[in-house]
Each structure stands twice: as structure tokens, then as C-alpha cells.
CSV table of C-alpha atoms and ligand atoms in Angstrom, one decimal:
chain,number,residue,atom,x,y,z
A,291,UNK,CA,34.5,65.3,49.3
A,292,UNK,CA,33.6,62.8,48.4
A,293,UNK,CA,34.3,58.8,49.1
A,294,UNK,CA,34.3,56.0,46.6
A,295,UNK,CA,31.4,53.7,47.8
A,296,UNK,CA,29.2,51.4,46.0
A,297,UNK,CA,25.8,52.5,47.3
A,298,UNK,CA,24.6,56.2,46.8
A,299,UNK,CA,24.0,58.8,49.3
A,300,UNK,CA,20.8,58.0,51.4
A,301,UNK,CA,18.9,61.1,52.5
A,302,UNK,CA,15.4,59.9,54.8
A,303,UNK,CA,14.2,63.5,55.1
A,304,UNK,CA,14.7,66.6,52.8
A,305,UNK,CA,12.2,68.9,51.3
A,306,UNK,CA,11.7,69.6,47.4
A,307,UNK,CA,9.3,71.7,45.5
A,308,UNK,CA,7.0,69.8,44.4
A,309,UNK,CA,7.0,71.5,40.9
A,310,UNK,CA,10.5,70.8,41.1
A,311,UNK,CA,12.0,70.6,37.5
A,312,UNK,CA,13.9,67.4,35.5
A,313,UNK,CA,16.9,70.0,35.4
A,314,UNK,CA,16.9,70.4,39.2
A,315,UNK,CA,16.8,66.9,40.0
A,316,UNK,CA,19.9,65.9,37.4
A,317,UNK,CA,22.3,66.8,39.9
A,318,UNK,CA,20.9,64.2,42.5
A,319,UNK,CA,22.2,61.7,40.5
A,320,UNK,CA,21.8,58.3,41.7
A,321,UNK,CA,20.8,59.7,45.7
A,322,UNK,CA,18.1,57.7,47.4
A,323,UNK,CA,16.0,61.1,49.3
A,324,UNK,CA,12.7,61.0,50.8
A,325,UNK,CA,11.3,63.7,49.8
A,326,UNK,CA,8.7,65.2,52.5
A,327,UNK,CA,5.8,67.1,51.3
A,328,UNK,CA,3.9,69.6,54.1
A,329,UNK,CA,0.4,69.1,53.1
A,330,UNK,CA,-2.0,66.8,51.2
A,331,UNK,CA,-2.7,69.7,48.7
A,332,UNK,CA,1.0,69.5,47.9
A,333,UNK,CA,0.9,65.6,48.0
A,334,UNK,CA,-1.6,65.5,45.2
A,335,UNK,CA,0.2,67.6,43.4
A,336,UNK,CA,3.3,65.2,43.2
A,337,UNK,CA,2.0,61.7,43.2
A,338,UNK,CA,2.1,61.0,40.0
A,339,UNK,CA,5.5,62.0,39.4
A,340,UNK,CA,8.5,59.7,38.7
A,341,UNK,CA,11.8,61.0,39.9
A,342,UNK,CA,14.6,58.7,40.0
A,343,UNK,CA,16.4,59.7,42.9
A,344,UNK,CA,12.9,61.2,44.7
A,345,UNK,CA,10.7,59.1,46.8
A,346,UNK,CA,7.6,61.3,47.7
A,347,UNK,CA,6.3,61.4,50.9
A,348,UNK,CA,2.6,61.9,52.1
A,349,UNK,CA,3.0,64.7,54.5
A,350,UNK,CA,0.1,67.4,57.0
A,351,UNK,CA,2.9,69.1,58.8
A,352,UNK,CA,1.9,69.8,61.9
A,353,UNK,CA,3.4,73.5,61.8
A,354,UNK,CA,1.1,74.4,59.0
A,355,UNK,CA,-2.1,75.5,60.1
A,356,UNK,CA,-3.6,75.9,56.8
A,357,UNK,CA,-2.1,71.7,56.6
A,358,UNK,CA,-3.9,71.0,59.6
A,359,UNK,CA,-7.4,72.4,58.3
A,360,UNK,CA,-7.0,70.7,55.3
A,361,UNK,CA,-6.5,67.4,56.6
A,362,UNK,CA,-9.5,65.0,56.5
A,363,UNK,CA,-9.1,61.0,57.4
A,364,UNK,CA,-11.4,60.2,54.3
A,365,UNK,CA,-8.7,61.8,51.9
A,366,UNK,CA,-5.6,60.7,53.2
A,367,UNK,CA,-7.3,56.8,53.9
A,368,UNK,CA,-7.6,57.2,49.6
A,369,UNK,CA,-4.0,59.0,49.5
A,370,UNK,CA,-1.8,57.0,51.2
A,371,UNK,CA,-1.8,53.6,49.5
A,372,UNK,CA,0.1,55.3,46.5
A,373,UNK,CA,2.8,56.2,48.8
A,374,UNK,CA,5.3,54.1,50.3
A,375,UNK,CA,6.6,57.1,52.9
A,376,UNK,CA,4.1,59.3,54.7
A,377,UNK,CA,6.0,62.6,56.0
A,378,UNK,CA,6.1,65.0,57.4
A,379,UNK,CA,3.6,64.6,60.2
A,380,UNK,CA,3.9,64.8,63.7
A,381,UNK,CA,3.6,67.7,66.3
A,382,UNK,CA,5.3,71.0,66.5
A,383,UNK,CA,5.8,74.0,69.5
A,384,UNK,CA,3.7,76.1,67.4
A,385,UNK,CA,0.0,76.0,67.3
A,386,UNK,CA,-3.0,74.0,69.2
A,387,UNK,CA,-1.8,71.1,70.6
A,388,UNK,CA,-5.3,69.8,70.4
A,389,UNK,CA,-5.8,70.3,66.7
A,390,UNK,CA,-2.5,68.6,66.1
A,391,UNK,CA,-3.0,65.6,68.5
A,392,UNK,CA,-5.9,65.1,66.7
A,393,UNK,CA,-4.4,65.0,63.2
A,394,UNK,CA,-1.3,62.9,64.3
A,395,UNK,CA,-3.7,60.4,66.0
A,396,UNK,CA,-5.8,60.2,63.2
A,397,UNK,CA,-3.1,59.7,60.9
A,398,UNK,CA,-1.8,57.1,63.4
A,399,UNK,CA,-5.0,55.0,63.0
A,400,UNK,CA,-5.3,55.5,59.3
A,401,UNK,CA,-2.0,53.7,59.0
A,402,UNK,CA,-2.4,51.2,61.9
A,403,UNK,CA,-1.0,47.7,59.5
A,404,UNK,CA,0.0,49.7,56.2
A,405,UNK,CA,2.9,48.7,54.9
A,406,UNK,CA,5.0,52.4,55.4
A,407,UNK,CA,7.6,54.4,56.7
A,408,UNK,CA,6.4,57.5,58.6
A,409,UNK,CA,8.6,60.2,59.2
A,410,UNK,CA,7.6,62.3,62.3
A,411,UNK,CA,8.4,65.8,63.5
A,412,UNK,CA,8.4,66.4,67.2
A,413,UNK,CA,10.0,70.1,67.4
A,414,UNK,CA,8.9,71.2,71.4
A,415,UNK,CA,6.6,68.2,71.9
A,416,UNK,CA,8.3,65.4,72.1
A,417,UNK,CA,6.1,63.6,75.0
A,418,UNK,CA,2.7,64.1,73.2
A,419,UNK,CA,4.6,62.9,70.4
A,420,UNK,CA,5.7,59.7,72.3
A,421,UNK,CA,2.8,59.5,74.1
A,422,UNK,CA,1.1,59.1,70.7
A,423,UNK,CA,2.9,56.7,69.3
A,424,UNK,CA,2.6,54.1,72.6
A,425,UNK,CA,-0.7,54.2,72.1
A,426,UNK,CA,-0.9,53.3,68.5
A,427,UNK,CA,2.4,51.6,67.6
A,428,UNK,CA,3.9,51.3,64.2
A,429,UNK,CA,7.0,49.4,62.9
A,430,UNK,CA,7.7,52.3,60.2
A,431,UNK,CA,8.5,55.2,62.6
A,432,UNK,CA,11.3,57.7,62.2
A,433,UNK,CA,11.5,60.4,64.2
A,434,UNK,CA,13.4,62.8,62.3
A,435,UNK,CA,15.5,65.4,64.3
A,436,UNK,CA,15.0,64.4,67.5
A,437,UNK,CA,16.2,66.3,70.4
A,438,UNK,CA,15.2,64.3,72.9
A,439,UNK,CA,16.8,63.9,76.6
A,440,UNK,CA,18.4,60.0,77.2
A,441,UNK,CA,15.3,58.9,78.9
A,442,UNK,CA,13.2,60.3,75.5
A,443,UNK,CA,15.5,58.5,72.9
A,444,UNK,CA,15.1,55.4,75.7
A,445,UNK,CA,11.6,55.2,75.7
A,446,UNK,CA,10.9,56.1,71.4
A,447,UNK,CA,13.7,53.5,71.1
A,448,UNK,CA,11.2,50.9,73.5
A,449,UNK,CA,8.5,52.0,70.9
A,450,UNK,CA,10.3,50.7,68.0
A,451,UNK,CA,10.8,53.9,66.7
A,452,UNK,CA,14.0,54.3,64.6
A,453,UNK,CA,15.7,58.0,64.1
A,454,UNK,CA,17.0,60.2,61.2
A,455,UNK,CA,19.8,62.4,62.3
A,456,UNK,CA,21.5,65.2,60.2
A,457,UNK,CA,25.0,67.0,60.4
A,458,UNK,CA,23.6,70.0,62.7
A,459,UNK,CA,22.5,68.2,65.9
A,460,UNK,CA,25.5,67.9,68.5
A,461,UNK,CA,27.6,65.1,69.1
A,462,UNK,CA,26.3,64.6,72.4
A,463,UNK,CA,22.9,64.0,70.5
A,464,UNK,CA,23.9,61.7,67.6
A,465,UNK,CA,26.0,59.5,70.3
A,466,UNK,CA,22.7,59.0,71.9
A,467,UNK,CA,20.9,57.4,69.1
A,468,UNK,CA,21.1,53.2,69.0
A,469,UNK,CA,23.4,52.3,66.5
A,470,UNK,CA,20.8,49.7,65.2
A,471,UNK,CA,18.3,52.5,64.6
A,472,UNK,CA,19.6,55.8,62.9
A,473,UNK,CA,19.0,56.5,59.6
A,474,UNK,CA,20.8,59.8,57.9
A,475,UNK,CA,19.0,62.7,56.6
A,476,UNK,CA,19.8,66.6,55.5
A,477,UNK,CA,16.6,68.4,56.5
A,478,UNK,CA,17.5,70.4,53.4
A,479,UNK,CA,16.8,73.1,53.2
A,480,UNK,CA,16.1,73.8,56.8
A,481,UNK,CA,19.4,72.6,58.3
A,482,UNK,CA,21.6,74.1,54.7
A,483,UNK,CA,23.4,76.9,56.7
A,484,UNK,CA,24.5,75.0,59.8
A,485,UNK,CA,25.4,71.9,57.9
A,486,UNK,CA,26.9,73.3,54.7
A,487,UNK,CA,24.8,71.0,53.0
A,488,UNK,CA,24.1,72.9,49.2
A,489,UNK,CA,21.9,69.7,47.7
A,490,UNK,CA,19.6,67.6,49.3
A,491,UNK,CA,21.2,64.2,49.4
A,492,UNK,CA,24.4,65.6,50.8
A,493,UNK,CA,25.3,63.4,53.9
A,494,UNK,CA,29.0,63.4,53.2
A,495,UNK,CA,29.6,65.7,56.1
A,496,UNK,CA,27.1,63.7,58.2
A,497,UNK,CA,28.9,60.5,57.9
A,498,UNK,CA,31.9,62.2,58.6
A,499,UNK,CA,31.0,63.1,61.6
A,500,UNK,CA,29.1,59.6,62.5
A,501,UNK,CA,32.7,57.8,61.3
A,502,UNK,CA,34.3,60.0,63.8
A,503,UNK,CA,31.9,59.0,66.4
A,504,UNK,CA,30.9,55.2,66.2
A,505,UNK,CA,34.6,55.0,64.6
A,506,UNK,CA,34.0,53.7,61.5
A,507,UNK,CA,35.1,54.3,58.0
A,508,UNK,CA,32.3,56.4,55.8
A,509,UNK,CA,31.6,53.5,53.6
A,510,UNK,CA,30.8,51.2,56.3
A,511,UNK,CA,28.6,54.0,58.0
A,512,UNK,CA,26.8,54.1,54.5
A,513,UNK,CA,26.5,50.5,54.7
A,514,UNK,CA,25.2,50.8,58.2
A,515,UNK,CA,22.7,53.3,57.4
A,516,UNK,CA,21.0,51.0,54.5
A,517,UNK,CA,21.0,48.2,56.6
A,518,UNK,CA,19.0,50.2,59.1
A,519,UNK,CA,17.1,51.0,56.2
A,520,UNK,CA,16.4,47.3,55.0
A,521,UNK,CA,15.7,46.6,58.5
A,522,UNK,CA,13.0,49.3,59.0
A,523,UNK,CA,11.4,48.5,55.2
A,524,UNK,CA,11.7,45.1,56.3
A,525,UNK,CA,9.4,44.9,59.5
A,526,UNK,CA,7.1,48.1,58.5
A,527,UNK,CA,6.6,46.0,54.7
A,528,UNK,CA,7.3,49.3,53.2
A,529,UNK,CA,9.7,47.7,51.2
A,530,UNK,CA,7.1,46.6,48.9
A,531,UNK,CA,5.9,50.1,48.1
A,532,UNK,CA,9.8,51.5,47.5
A,533,UNK,CA,10.6,52.0,44.3
A,534,UNK,CA,12.4,48.8,42.7
A,535,UNK,CA,15.5,50.7,42.6
A,536,UNK,CA,15.9,51.0,46.5
A,537,UNK,CA,13.8,47.3,47.0
A,538,UNK,CA,16.5,46.1,45.1
A,539,UNK,CA,19.8,48.0,46.9
A,540,UNK,CA,18.5,46.6,50.2
A,541,UNK,CA,18.3,43.0,49.0
A,542,UNK,CA,22.1,43.6,48.0
A,543,UNK,CA,23.2,44.4,51.0
A,544,UNK,CA,25.4,41.5,53.7
A,545,UNK,CA,22.9,40.0,56.0
A,546,UNK,CA,24.7,41.2,59.4
B,131,ZN,ZN1,10.8,68.8,57.7
């Protein structure tokens, strides 16, 4: 199914191999996809890439012991000016909470006043993630696939966070997210089975769900997503680092 829309699909959290070829990228067309990396080593491999649909992230995945071990504040500090998006970072139910906390807090310290979007993983360790965020607030934070209860959603929203949501989430979880704070994602490939997303950037099933939940047409849902992206990108300053194509798209949106 497709909708005739002016705005291309927007996917704020997907995983794409750092050695993906131009032929593999071509089917993604004009999509706007934030492609996470999982380690500084992986990020090093993509920093020079110019892939029209992809905005690569600088990641240190909390569920990967090797990524945490390899982390150093100094390396991260040298790398982040090359990225508009940091992700994915955060905390995970597996592994040492102490190590994850130290790395995540160090990343948030390094990013204070930096014009970036930060895609945060919080599976199984939501409260520790929110503790860290409240101590070091940042206007570019996006909690990805957030499974918090209503109190935790409220707490995160109070700290200024946005939320990237996908079609594998329940209606209840989607309804909980404030209208002006959600962004679309696929988390490709890990949500593939549940969302039938065969490619990153396939947010049509999600847009259909949201259009029912929020009683909007799919084109309005997509426009809302871009307005939310514009708002967080403006507040955080990340718009200055985003590819010109995306900044231009955001500039054409209606103000309200
Ligand atoms: Zn992810």
C-alpha cells in the first residue's frame, strides 16, 4: 500500500550495515532514514559515506559489551562533530548496569550544548535512563521503542524527550505518547517480523495505525511527524547539521 504524499517516508531509527552498497540503497528512494551504528568502530566506517536516503548515527549500543569496552570519551569527542544524529546509545537489561551508566552519562556529558539528535535505547532499564537524562537534560533526546508505563512516559516528556514509535508497539503504548512528541521508526531489521517492514523506511503500516488511533488521514500523520522532527531539530540546533535536503524539507512545512 502507498499513499500519494509530497513528503518522503521518515524513519528515525533503523539499522543498516555499514558496508551497504549503492545498489542496496537505491530501493530506499527518497526516504529520510536515520541509520544507527552500534559502536565507534562501526561509526568510523560510515563517517565519510554520502548516501542520499541515509543520515548515519554515531552509536555505542548498550547491549554490546565490545562497544562499551571500546568507548572512550576522547574518541567520542573527536567523532561527534561529524554527526547530526547520535545513536544508538542508552542502557539495556543485559550486562553491567554500572558500565552502561558510566558510558551513557559520559556521552550525555560530551553532548551538552551540542546540536545533535540522540536516539536512546532503554529496554529493561527505563528508570536508570530517565535518571541519567534528568541529571543531564538535552533538547535533542528521542527515546526509541519506549515501553514505559504512563508515569514513565510523563516523566520522560517532562524532561523534554521525544519518542520514536514503531508498528510493533501496542495501541496503548502508541496512544500514551503526546501528539507533539512522537516520531516514526521501523527499528529495521529487529521489528521486521512483527511489522512486516521489508525495508527500512517502510513506515506505512505505522502511519495507518496512527491514523486510526489519532483520527487523522495518513498524509496528515506524516506531516505531523515531520513537524515534530522540525521542532526537535530546531530546539536542539541539529537542523544545522542535518543534510541540506532534510533541512529544506523541514523549512517548507506549515508553521502550525
Ligand atoms: Zn535499534
